[in-house]
Coordinates of N, CA, C and O in Angstrom, one line a residue:
M233 N -43.0 51.1 39.9 CA -41.8 52.0 41.0 C -40.8 52.6 40.4 O -40.1 51.8 39.5
Y234 N -41.0 53.8 40.7 CA -39.8 54.5 40.1 C -38.3 54.6 41.0 O -38.6 55.1 41.7
L235 N -37.4 54.4 40.0 CA -36.0 54.7 40.9 C -35.0 55.0 40.4 O -34.8 55.0 38.9
D236 N -34.9 56.2 41.2 CA -33.9 57.3 41.0 C -32.4 56.1 40.6 O -31.9 55.4 41.2
V237 N -31.7 56.7 39.5 CA -30.3 56.4 39.2 C -29.2 55.8 40.0 O -28.3 55.5 40.2
Y238 N -29.3 57.1 41.1 CA -28.1 57.4 42.3 C -28.7 56.3 43.4 O -27.8 56.4 44.5
T239 N -30.1 55.8 43.7 CA -30.3 55.3 44.9 C -29.5 53.5 44.9 O -29.4 53.2 43.9
P240 N -29.3 53.3 46.0 CA -29.1 51.8 46.2 C -29.5 50.3 45.3 O -29.2 49.7 44.7
D241 N -31.2 50.9 45.2 CA -32.2 50.0 44.8 C -32.1 50.0 43.4 O -31.8 49.0 43.1
F242 N -31.8 51.1 42.5 CA -31.8 50.9 41.7 C -30.5 50.5 41.1 O -30.3 49.3 40.3
E243 N -29.4 50.5 41.9 CA -28.1 50.1 41.5 C -28.4 48.3 42.1 O -28.0 47.4 40.6
R244 N -28.9 47.9 42.7 CA -29.2 46.5 43.0 C -30.0 45.8 41.6 O -29.8 44.8 41.4
V245 N -30.8 47.0 41.2 CA -32.1 46.3 40.3 C -31.0 46.4 39.0 O -31.5 45.0 38.2
A246 N -30.5 47.2 38.7 CA -29.6 47.0 37.3 C -28.7 46.1 37.8 O -28.4 45.4 36.3
V247 N -28.1 45.3 38.3 CA -27.5 43.8 38.3 C -28.1 43.2 38.3 O -27.7 42.0 37.7
I248 N -29.2 43.2 38.8 CA -30.0 41.8 38.6 C -30.4 41.8 37.3 O -30.6 40.8 36.8
E249 N -30.8 42.6 37.2 CA -31.1 42.9 35.4 C -30.3 42.6 34.7 O -30.3 41.5 33.4
V250 N -29.2 42.5 34.9 CA -28.1 42.2 34.0 C -27.5 40.6 34.3 O -27.5 39.8 33.3
I251 N -27.4 40.1 35.7 CA -27.6 38.7 35.8 C -28.6 38.1 35.2 O -28.1 36.8 34.4
N252 N -29.5 38.0 35.3 CA -30.7 37.7 34.6 C -30.3 37.6 32.9 O -30.8 36.5 32.2
S253 N -30.1 38.6 32.7 CA -30.0 38.7 31.1 C -28.9 37.8 30.6 O -29.0 36.8 29.8
L254 N -27.7 37.5 31.1 CA -26.5 36.9 31.4 C -26.9 35.3 31.1 O -26.4 34.6 30.4
Q255 N -27.6 35.1 32.4 CA -27.9 33.9 32.8 C -28.9 33.5 31.7 O -28.8 32.0 31.1
W256 N -29.8 34.2 31.1 CA -30.6 33.8 30.1 C -29.9 33.2 28.7 O -29.8 32.3 28.3
T257 N -29.0 34.5 28.7 CA -28.0 34.4 27.2 C -27.1 32.6 27.4 O -27.2 32.0 26.3
T258 N -26.4 32.6 28.4 CA -25.5 31.6 28.6 C -26.8 30.0 28.9 O -26.2 29.2 28.0
R259 N -27.9 30.0 29.7 CA -28.5 29.0 29.1 C -29.0 28.6 27.7 O -29.0 27.5 27.6
M260 N -29.5 29.8 27.0 CA -29.7 29.4 25.9 C -28.7 28.9 24.8 O -28.8 28.8 23.8
Q261 N -27.7 29.3 25.3 CA -26.6 29.2 24.6 C -26.4 29.4 23.0 O -26.3 29.0 22.3
E262 N -27.0 31.3 22.9 CA -26.5 31.5 21.9 C -25.1 32.2 21.7 O -24.3 32.3 22.6
P263 N -24.4 31.6 20.5 CA -23.3 31.9 20.2 C -22.9 33.5 19.8 O -24.3 34.2 19.5
G264 N -21.8 33.6 20.0 CA -21.3 35.7 19.7 C -21.4 36.2 21.0 O -21.3 35.7 22.1
E265 N -20.7 37.4 21.0 CA -20.4 38.3 22.3 C -21.7 38.6 23.1 O -22.9 39.1 21.4
I266 N -21.9 38.8 23.6 CA -22.9 39.4 24.5 C -22.5 41.1 24.6 O -21.9 41.4 24.9
S267 N -23.3 42.1 23.9 CA -23.2 43.4 23.7 C -23.1 44.4 25.0 O -24.1 44.2 25.7
L268 N -22.0 44.9 25.8 CA -22.4 45.6 27.0 C -23.2 47.0 26.8 O -24.2 47.0 27.6
E269 N -23.2 47.4 25.6 CA -24.0 48.5 25.2 C -25.7 48.2 25.1 O -26.3 48.9 25.6
E270 N -25.6 46.7 24.9 CA -27.3 46.4 24.9 C -27.7 46.0 26.2 O -28.8 46.6 26.6
L271 N -26.6 45.5 27.0 CA -27.3 45.4 28.5 C -27.1 46.7 29.2 O -28.4 47.1 30.2
A272 N -26.7 47.8 28.9 CA -26.3 49.2 29.7 C -27.9 49.7 29.3 O -28.3 50.7 30.0
A273 N -28.5 49.4 27.7 CA -29.5 50.3 27.5 C -30.5 49.4 28.3 O -31.8 50.3 28.9
K274 N -30.6 48.5 28.5 CA -31.8 47.8 29.3 C -31.8 48.2 30.5 O -32.8 48.3 31.0
C275 N -30.8 48.6 31.2 CA -30.7 49.6 32.4 C -30.8 50.8 32.3 O -31.0 51.1 33.7
L276 N -30.4 51.4 31.3 CA -30.8 52.7 31.2 C -29.4 53.6 31.7 O -29.8 54.5 32.4
V277 N -28.6 53.0 31.9 CA -27.4 53.9 32.3 C -26.0 53.4 31.4 O -26.2 52.6 30.0
S278 N -25.0 54.0 31.6 CA -24.0 54.2 30.3 C -22.9 52.7 30.8 O -23.4 52.1 31.8
K279 N -22.3 51.8 29.7 CA -21.9 51.0 29.9 C -20.8 50.8 30.8 O -20.4 49.9 31.7
Y280 N -20.0 52.0 30.9 CA -19.2 52.5 32.2 C -19.4 52.5 33.5 O -19.2 51.9 34.5
Y281 N -20.7 53.2 33.6 CA -21.3 53.1 35.2 C -21.9 51.7 35.2 O -21.7 50.8 36.6
L282 N -22.5 51.0 34.2 CA -22.8 49.5 34.3 C -21.7 48.7 34.6 O -22.1 47.8 35.6
S283 N -20.8 48.6 34.3 CA -19.7 47.7 34.4 C -19.2 48.0 36.0 O -18.8 46.9 36.7
H284 N -19.2 49.4 36.4 CA -18.8 49.5 37.8 C -19.7 49.3 38.6 O -19.4 48.4 39.6
L285 N -21.1 49.3 38.5 CA -22.2 48.8 39.3 C -21.6 47.2 39.7 O -21.7 46.5 40.5
F286 N -21.5 46.4 38.4 CA -21.3 45.0 38.1 C -20.3 44.7 39.1 O -20.4 43.6 40.1
T287 N -19.0 45.2 38.8 CA -18.4 44.9 39.6 C -18.3 45.1 40.9 O -17.4 44.0 41.8
K288 N -18.8 45.8 41.4 CA -18.8 46.2 42.6 C -19.5 45.5 43.4 O -19.5 45.2 44.2
S289 N -20.8 45.0 42.9 CA -22.2 44.1 43.3 C -21.4 42.8 43.4 O -21.7 42.1 44.1
T290 N -20.4 41.8 42.3 CA -20.6 40.6 42.5 C -18.7 40.6 42.5 O -18.7 39.0 42.9
G291 N -18.1 41.4 42.5 CA -16.5 41.4 42.7 C -15.9 40.6 41.2 O -14.8 40.6 41.3
K292 N -16.7 40.9 40.0 CA -16.0 40.6 38.9 C -16.6 40.9 38.0 O -17.4 41.9 38.0
S293 N -16.1 41.4 37.1 CA -16.3 42.3 35.5 C -17.4 41.4 34.9 O -17.5 40.2 35.2
I294 N -17.8 42.1 34.0 CA -18.9 41.5 33.4 C -18.4 40.3 32.3 O -18.6 39.0 32.3
G295 N -17.3 40.6 32.1 CA -16.6 39.5 30.8 C -16.0 38.5 31.8 O -16.4 37.1 31.2
R296 N -15.5 38.9 32.6 CA -15.2 37.8 33.5 C -16.5 36.5 33.6 O -16.1 35.1 34.0
Y297 N -17.3 37.1 34.5 CA -18.7 36.7 34.8 C -19.1 35.7 33.7 O -19.5 34.5 33.8
I298 N -19.2 36.0 32.6 CA -19.9 35.4 31.2 C -18.9 34.3 31.2 O -19.3 33.1 30.9
L299 N -17.1 34.9 31.1 CA -16.3 33.5 30.8 C -16.7 32.3 31.9 O -16.9 31.1 31.6
D300 N -17.0 32.6 33.7 CA -16.8 31.7 34.4 C -18.0 31.1 33.7 O -18.2 29.6 34.0
K301 N -18.9 31.6 33.5 CA -20.8 30.8 33.4 C -20.4 30.0 32.0 O -20.9 28.5 32.3
R302 N -19.5 30.3 31.0 CA -19.6 29.5 29.9 C -18.6 28.2 30.2 O -18.5 27.2 30.0
M303 N -17.5 28.5 31.0 CA -16.5 27.6 31.6 C -17.4 26.2 32.5 O -17.2 25.4 32.2
Y304 N -18.4 26.8 33.1 CA -19.3 25.9 34.0 C -19.8 25.3 33.1 O -20.3 24.0 33.5
M305 N -20.5 25.6 32.5 CA -21.4 24.7 31.3 C -20.7 24.2 30.4 O -20.9 23.4 30.1
A306 N -19.4 24.5 30.3 CA -18.7 23.7 29.3 C -18.1 22.7 30.5 O -18.1 21.0 29.8
K307 N -17.3 23.0 31.3 CA -17.7 21.5 32.2 C -18.5 20.3 32.8 O -18.3 19.0 32.5
Y308 N -19.7 21.1 32.6 CA -20.7 20.2 32.6 C -21.2 19.4 31.8 O -21.5 18.2 31.8
L309 N -21.1 20.3 30.2 CA -21.3 19.4 29.3 C -20.3 18.5 29.0 O -21.1 17.2 28.5
L310 N -19.0 18.6 29.2 CA -17.8 17.7 28.8 C -18.3 16.1 30.1 O -18.0 15.2 29.8
S311 N -18.5 16.8 30.9 CA -19.0 15.7 31.9 C -20.1 14.7 31.9 O -20.1 13.3 32.7
S312 N -21.6 15.0 31.3 CA -22.6 14.5 31.4 C -23.0 14.0 30.3 O -24.1 13.7 30.2
T313 N -22.2 14.3 29.2 CA -22.7 14.4 27.6 C -21.8 13.3 27.1 O -20.4 13.7 27.6
D314 N -22.3 13.0 25.7 CA -21.0 12.7 24.7 C -20.5 13.2 24.1 O -20.3 12.8 23.0
L315 N -20.7 14.7 24.0 CA -20.2 15.7 22.8 C -19.0 15.7 22.9 O -18.0 15.5 23.9
S316 N -18.5 16.3 21.8 CA -17.2 16.6 21.5 C -16.6 17.8 22.2 O -17.1 18.5 22.2
V317 N -15.1 18.0 22.1 CA -14.6 19.1 22.7 C -14.9 20.2 21.7 O -15.5 21.7 22.1
E318 N -15.0 19.8 20.2 CA -15.7 21.0 19.3 C -16.9 21.2 19.4 O -17.3 22.4 19.5
Q319 N -17.9 20.3 19.8 CA -19.7 20.8 19.6 C -19.5 21.2 21.1 O -20.5 22.4 21.3
V320 N -18.6 21.1 22.5 CA -18.9 22.1 23.3 C -18.7 23.2 23.1 O -19.4 24.4 23.8
S321 N -17.3 23.7 22.4 CA -17.5 25.3 22.4 C -18.2 25.5 21.6 O -18.4 26.9 22.2
T322 N -19.2 25.1 20.8 CA -19.9 25.8 20.1 C -21.2 25.8 20.8 O -21.8 27.0 20.7
D323 N -21.7 24.8 21.6 CA -22.6 25.2 22.3 C -22.6 26.0 23.6 O -23.0 26.8 24.2
C324 N -21.0 26.5 23.8 CA -20.9 27.3 25.0 C -20.7 28.8 24.3 O -20.3 29.6 25.4
G325 N -21.2 29.4 22.9 CA -20.9 30.8 22.5 C -19.8 30.5 22.5 O -19.4 32.0 21.6
F326 N -18.4 29.7 21.4 CA -17.5 30.2 21.0 C -17.5 29.8 19.7 O -17.8 28.7 19.5
S327 N -16.8 30.6 18.7 CA -17.2 30.1 17.2 C -15.7 29.4 16.6 O -15.8 28.6 15.8
D328 N -14.5 29.9 17.8 CA -13.4 29.0 17.3 C -13.1 28.1 18.6 O -13.0 28.3 19.4
S329 N -12.8 27.0 18.3 CA -12.6 25.6 19.4 C -11.6 25.8 19.8 O -11.2 25.6 21.0
A330 N -10.5 26.1 18.9 CA -9.1 26.6 19.4 C -9.0 27.5 20.8 O -8.2 27.7 21.5
Y331 N -9.7 28.8 20.8 CA -9.8 29.7 21.5 C -10.5 29.5 22.6 O -9.9 29.8 23.4
F332 N -11.5 28.4 22.6 CA -12.0 27.8 23.6 C -11.0 27.0 24.2 O -11.2 26.8 25.5
C333 N -10.0 25.9 23.7 CA -9.7 25.4 24.2 C -8.5 26.3 25.3 O -8.2 25.8 26.4
R334 N -7.8 27.4 24.4 CA -7.0 28.3 25.1 C -8.0 29.1 26.3 O -7.2 28.9 27.7
L335 N -8.9 29.2 26.6 CA -9.7 29.7 27.2 C -9.7 28.8 28.6 O -9.7 28.9 29.8
F336 N -10.0 27.4 28.2 CA -10.5 26.7 29.0 C -9.2 26.4 29.9 O -9.2 26.1 31.1
K337 N -8.4 26.0 29.1 CA -6.8 25.7 30.2 C -6.5 26.6 31.2 O -5.9 26.8 31.9
N338 N -6.5 27.8 30.6 CA -6.4 29.2 31.2 C -7.2 29.5 32.4 O -6.8 29.8 33.6
T339 N -8.8 28.8 32.5 CA -9.3 28.9 33.4 C -9.7 27.8 34.7 O -9.5 28.2 35.6
I340 N -9.4 27.0 33.6 CA -9.9 25.7 34.3 C -8.3 24.9 34.9 O -8.0 24.2 36.0
G341 N -7.3 25.4 34.3 CA -5.9 24.9 35.2 C -5.7 23.5 33.8 O -4.6 23.1 34.3
T342 N -6.7 22.9 33.2 CA -6.3 21.7 32.3 C -6.5 22.1 31.1 O -7.8 22.5 30.5
T343 N -6.1 21.4 30.2 CA -7.1 21.1 28.4 C -8.7 21.1 28.7 O -8.9 19.6 29.4
A344 N -9.5 21.0 27.8 CA -10.6 20.3 27.4 C -10.5 18.6 27.2 O -11.3 18.1 27.9
T345 N -9.3 18.5 26.9 CA -9.2 17.1 26.4 C -8.8 16.3 27.9 O -9.1 15.2 28.1
E346 N -7.9 17.1 28.2 CA -7.4 16.3 29.5 C -8.5 16.3 30.7 O -9.0 15.0 31.0
Y347 N -9.6 17.6 30.3 CA -10.5 17.0 31.6 C -11.5 16.0 31.0 O -12.1 15.2 32.1
L348 N -12.1 16.3 29.7 CA -12.6 14.9 29.3 C -12.2 13.4 29.4 O -12.5 12.7 29.5
N349 N -11.0 13.3 29.5 CA -10.1 11.9 29.6 C -10.4 11.5 30.8 O -10.5 10.2 31.3
F350 N -9.9 12.7 31.7 CA -10.1 12.3 33.2 C -11.6 12.0 33.7 O -11.9 11.1 34.3
V351 N -12.8 12.4 33.0 CA -13.9 12.6 33.5 C -14.3 11.1 33.0 O -14.8 9.8 33.5
R352 N -13.7 10.4 31.7 CA -13.8 9.4 31.1 C -13.0 8.0 31.7 O -14.0 6.9 31.8
L353 N -12.2 8.6 32.5 CA -11.3 7.6 33.3 C -12.1 7.2 34.4 O -12.0 5.8 35.0
C354 N -12.7 7.9 35.1 CA -13.4 8.3 36.4 C -14.7 7.1 35.9 O -14.7 6.0 37.1
K355 N -15.3 7.1 35.3 CA -16.5 6.6 34.9 C -15.7 5.3 34.6 O -16.2 4.2 35.0
A356 N -15.0 5.0 33.4 CA -14.2 3.5 33.3 C -14.1 2.9 34.4 O -14.2 1.7 34.7
E357 N -13.6 3.6 35.6 CA -12.6 3.0 36.4 C -13.6 2.5 37.4 O -13.7 1.5 38.1
T358 N -14.8 3.5 37.8 CA -16.0 2.7 38.6 C -16.6 1.3 37.7 O -17.1 0.5 38.4
M359 N -16.7 1.5 36.6 CA -17.1 0.0 36.1 C -16.4 -0.5 36.0 O -17.2 -2.0 36.3
L360 N -15.1 -0.7 35.9 CA -14.2 -2.1 36.0 C -14.2 -2.4 37.5 O -14.2 -3.6 37.7
K361 N -14.4 -1.5 38.7 CA -14.7 -1.9 40.0 C -15.9 -2.6 40.4 O -15.8 -3.8 40.7
N362 N -16.9 -2.8 39.5 CA -18.1 -3.2 39.2 C -18.4 -4.5 38.4 O -19.1 -5.0 38.1
G363 N -16.8 -4.8 37.9 CA -17.2 -6.0 36.8 C -17.0 -6.2 35.7 O -17.1 -7.1 34.8
A364 N -17.4 -5.0 35.1 CA -17.2 -4.4 33.9 C -15.7 -5.2 32.7 O -14.7 -5.1 33.6
S365 N -16.3 -5.4 31.5 CA -14.8 -6.0 31.0 C -13.8 -4.5 30.4 O -14.7 -3.3 30.5
I366 N -12.9 -4.8 30.1 CA -11.7 -3.4 29.8 C -12.6 -3.1 28.7 O -12.7 -1.5 28.8
S367 N -12.6 -3.5 27.8 CA -13.4 -3.0 26.3 C -14.6 -2.5 26.6 O -15.5 -1.2 26.1
D368 N -15.8 -2.9 27.6 CA -16.7 -2.5 27.8 C -16.9 -1.6 28.5 O -17.7 -0.1 28.0
A369 N -16.0 -1.1 29.4 CA -16.0 0.0 30.2 C -15.2 1.3 29.5 O -15.8 2.4 29.7
S370 N -14.6 0.9 28.8 CA -13.8 1.5 27.4 C -14.5 2.4 27.1 O -14.9 3.6 26.6
Y371 N -15.6 1.6 26.4 CA -16.4 2.0 25.1 C -17.5 2.9 25.6 O -17.9 3.9 25.6
R372 N -18.1 2.1 26.9 CA -19.3 3.2 27.6 C -19.3 4.2 28.4 O -19.5 4.9 28.2
A373 N -17.5 4.2 28.6 CA -17.3 5.4 29.1 C -16.9 6.6 27.9 O -16.6 7.9 28.3
G374 N -17.2 6.3 26.9 CA -16.6 7.2 25.8 C -15.5 7.0 25.0 O -15.3 7.8 24.1
F375 N -14.6 6.2 25.2 CA -13.3 6.3 24.4 C -13.7 5.6 23.4 O -14.7 4.1 23.4
S376 N -13.4 6.0 22.0 CA -13.6 4.8 21.1 C -12.6 4.4 20.2 O -12.7 3.4 19.4
S377 N -11.4 4.3 20.9 CA -10.4 3.0 20.9 C -9.8 2.5 22.4 O -9.4 3.2 22.5
L378 N -9.4 1.3 22.1 CA -9.2 0.9 23.0 C -7.9 0.8 23.5 O -7.3 0.8 24.9
S379 N -7.2 0.9 22.3 CA -5.8 1.4 22.7 C -5.0 2.7 23.3 O -4.3 2.8 23.5
Y380 N -6.2 3.8 23.0 CA -6.1 4.7 23.3 C -6.6 5.0 24.6 O -6.2 5.8 25.8
F381 N -7.6 4.3 25.3 CA -8.3 4.3 26.3 C -6.9 3.6 27.2 O -6.4 3.8 28.7
N382 N -6.3 2.2 26.7 CA -5.2 2.0 27.8 C -4.2 2.9 27.7 O -3.4 3.0 29.0
R383 N -3.8 3.6 26.7 CA -2.6 4.6 27.2 C -2.8 5.6 28.0 O -2.0 6.1 29.1
I384 N -4.5 6.1 27.8 CA -4.5 7.0 28.9 C -4.7 6.7 30.2 O -4.3 7.3 31.2
F385 N -5.0 5.6 30.4 CA -5.5 4.5 31.6 C -3.8 4.4 32.2 O -4.0 5.0 33.5
K386 N -2.8 3.9 31.7 CA -1.4 3.8 32.3 C -1.2 5.1 32.4 O -0.5 5.8 33.8
K387 N -1.1 6.5 31.6 CA -0.6 7.6 31.8 C -1.2 8.6 32.9 O -0.7 8.8 34.2
Y388 N -2.6 8.3 33.7 CA -3.0 8.8 34.4 C -2.9 8.1 35.9 O -2.7 8.9 37.2
K389 N -3.0 6.5 36.0 CA -3.2 5.7 37.0 C -1.6 5.1 37.4 O -1.9 4.7 38.5
H390 N -1.1 5.4 36.7 CA 0.5 4.4 36.2 C 0.5 2.8 36.3 O 1.6 2.7 36.9
Y391 N -0.7 2.4 36.0 CA -1.0 0.8 35.8 C -2.0 1.2 34.5 O -2.7 1.8 34.1
T392 N -2.0 -0.4 33.9 CA -2.9 -1.0 32.9 C -3.8 -1.1 33.7 O -4.1 -1.6 34.6
P393 N -5.5 -0.9 33.0 CA -6.8 -1.3 33.3 C -6.4 -2.8 33.9 O -6.9 -3.2 34.8
S394 N -5.8 -3.9 33.1 CA -5.2 -5.1 33.6 C -5.0 -5.0 34.7 O -5.5 -6.4 35.7
E395 N -3.9 -4.6 35.3 CA -3.1 -4.4 36.3 C -4.3 -3.9 38.1 O -4.4 -4.5 38.5
F396 N -5.0 -3.1 36.7 CA -5.9 -2.0 38.1 C -6.6 -3.7 38.5 O -7.1 -3.2 39.6
R397 N -7.5 -4.1 37.5 CA -8.3 -5.8 37.9 C -7.8 -6.2 38.8 O -8.4 -6.5 39.7
K398 N -6.2 -6.5 38.7 CA -6.0 -7.7 39.5 C -5.6 -6.9 40.9 O -5.7 -7.8 41.9
I399 N -5.6 -5.9 41.0 CA -5.3 -5.1 42.2 C -6.7 -4.8 43.1 O -6.7 -5.4 44.1
I400 N -7.6 -4.5 42.2 CA -9.3 -4.7 42.7 C -9.7 -6.1 43.0 O -10.1 -6.2 44.3
K401 N -9.1 -7.0 42.5 CA -9.3 -8.7 42.8 C -8.4 -8.7 43.9 O -9.1 -9.4 45.2
H402 N -7.7 -8.2 44.4 CA -6.4 -8.4 45.4 C -7.1 -7.7 46.8 O -7.1 -8.6 48.0
Q403 N -7.7 -6.7 46.7 CA -8.5 -5.9 47.5 C -9.4 -6.3 47.8 O -9.5 -6.7 49.1
E404 N -10.3 -7.3 47.4 CA -11.3 -7.8 47.5 C -11.3 -8.8 48.4 O -12.1 -9.2 49.1
F405 N -10.4 -10.0 47.5 CA -9.8 -11.1 48.5 C -9.3 -10.5 49.9 O -9.4 -11.4 51.0
D406 N -8.5 -9.6 49.9 CA -7.9 -9.1 51.6 C -9.0 -8.6 52.4 O -9.1 -9.2 53.5
Y407 N -9.9 -8.5 51.9 CA -11.0 -7.5 52.4 C -12.0 -8.7 52.9 O -12.2 -8.9 53.8
S408 N -12.0 -9.3 51.6 CA -13.1 -11.1 52.5 C -12.7 -11.6 53.4 O -12.9 -12.5 54.5
S409 N -11.1 -12.0 53.5 CA -10.4 -12.7 54.2 C -10.3 -12.2 55.7 O -10.2 -12.8 56.6
E410 N -10.5 -10.4 56.0 CA -10.4 -9.7 57.2 C -11.4 -9.9 57.7 O -12.1 -9.7 58.9
N411 N -12.5 -10.1 56.9 CA -14.2 -10.4 57.5 C -14.3 -11.5 58.0 O -15.4 -12.0 58.9
A412 N -14.0 -12.8 57.4 CA -14.1 -14.0 57.9 C -13.6 -14.5 59.0 O -13.7 -15.2 59.7
I413 N -12.5 -13.8 59.8 CA -11.8 -13.5 61.0 C -12.5 -13.4 61.9 O -13.3 -12.5 62.1

C-alpha cells in the first residue's frame, strides 16, 4: 500500500515506525545516541517534519520520549536487579554515569542512589516484618555494610532497625490481644 506523505495515515505510520524503532533500541540497550536523521530516513521525511509529527502525535519530543524510556528502564533495573548505579547507567545507554545521575535526579526527582536505597529499604523492611534478622535482611536486600544499612534505615525511617523490630513486635502483641477479646 502506497501512502502519500501528506495523508493522516502516513503520519500515523511514520510515528508508529519511529516508536517501534525507539522501543527496539531501548529494549536492546544499545549505548550511544539514536540519530534523528536515521529515524527520518526510515520514514522518508526530513528530521524536522518527523519531529513535528512525533510531537503532534505523542505530546513529547523524540528526545524526551527516549529519555523517559531510559529512565523507566533504569528504575526497573534498580528495583529488580542487584546492579550498581554505574552498571544501570551503562545498560540504559549512557556512557557517563555522572550524566546519567544528573538526568535521573532531574527526571525522577531523587538521585539514583537514594532511589536504590529506598527500594532496598522497602525490601529489608518486609523481611524484618517477616522475622528475618537485621543482618540477614540488610544483606539480602542488597546492602554490603550493616553499618551503612543502619544509618540509611535511621535516616529514612527515623528509627533504627532494632527499634523497628520492637515496634513490630509491640503491634503484633496489641493485635493478638485485641483478637483475644
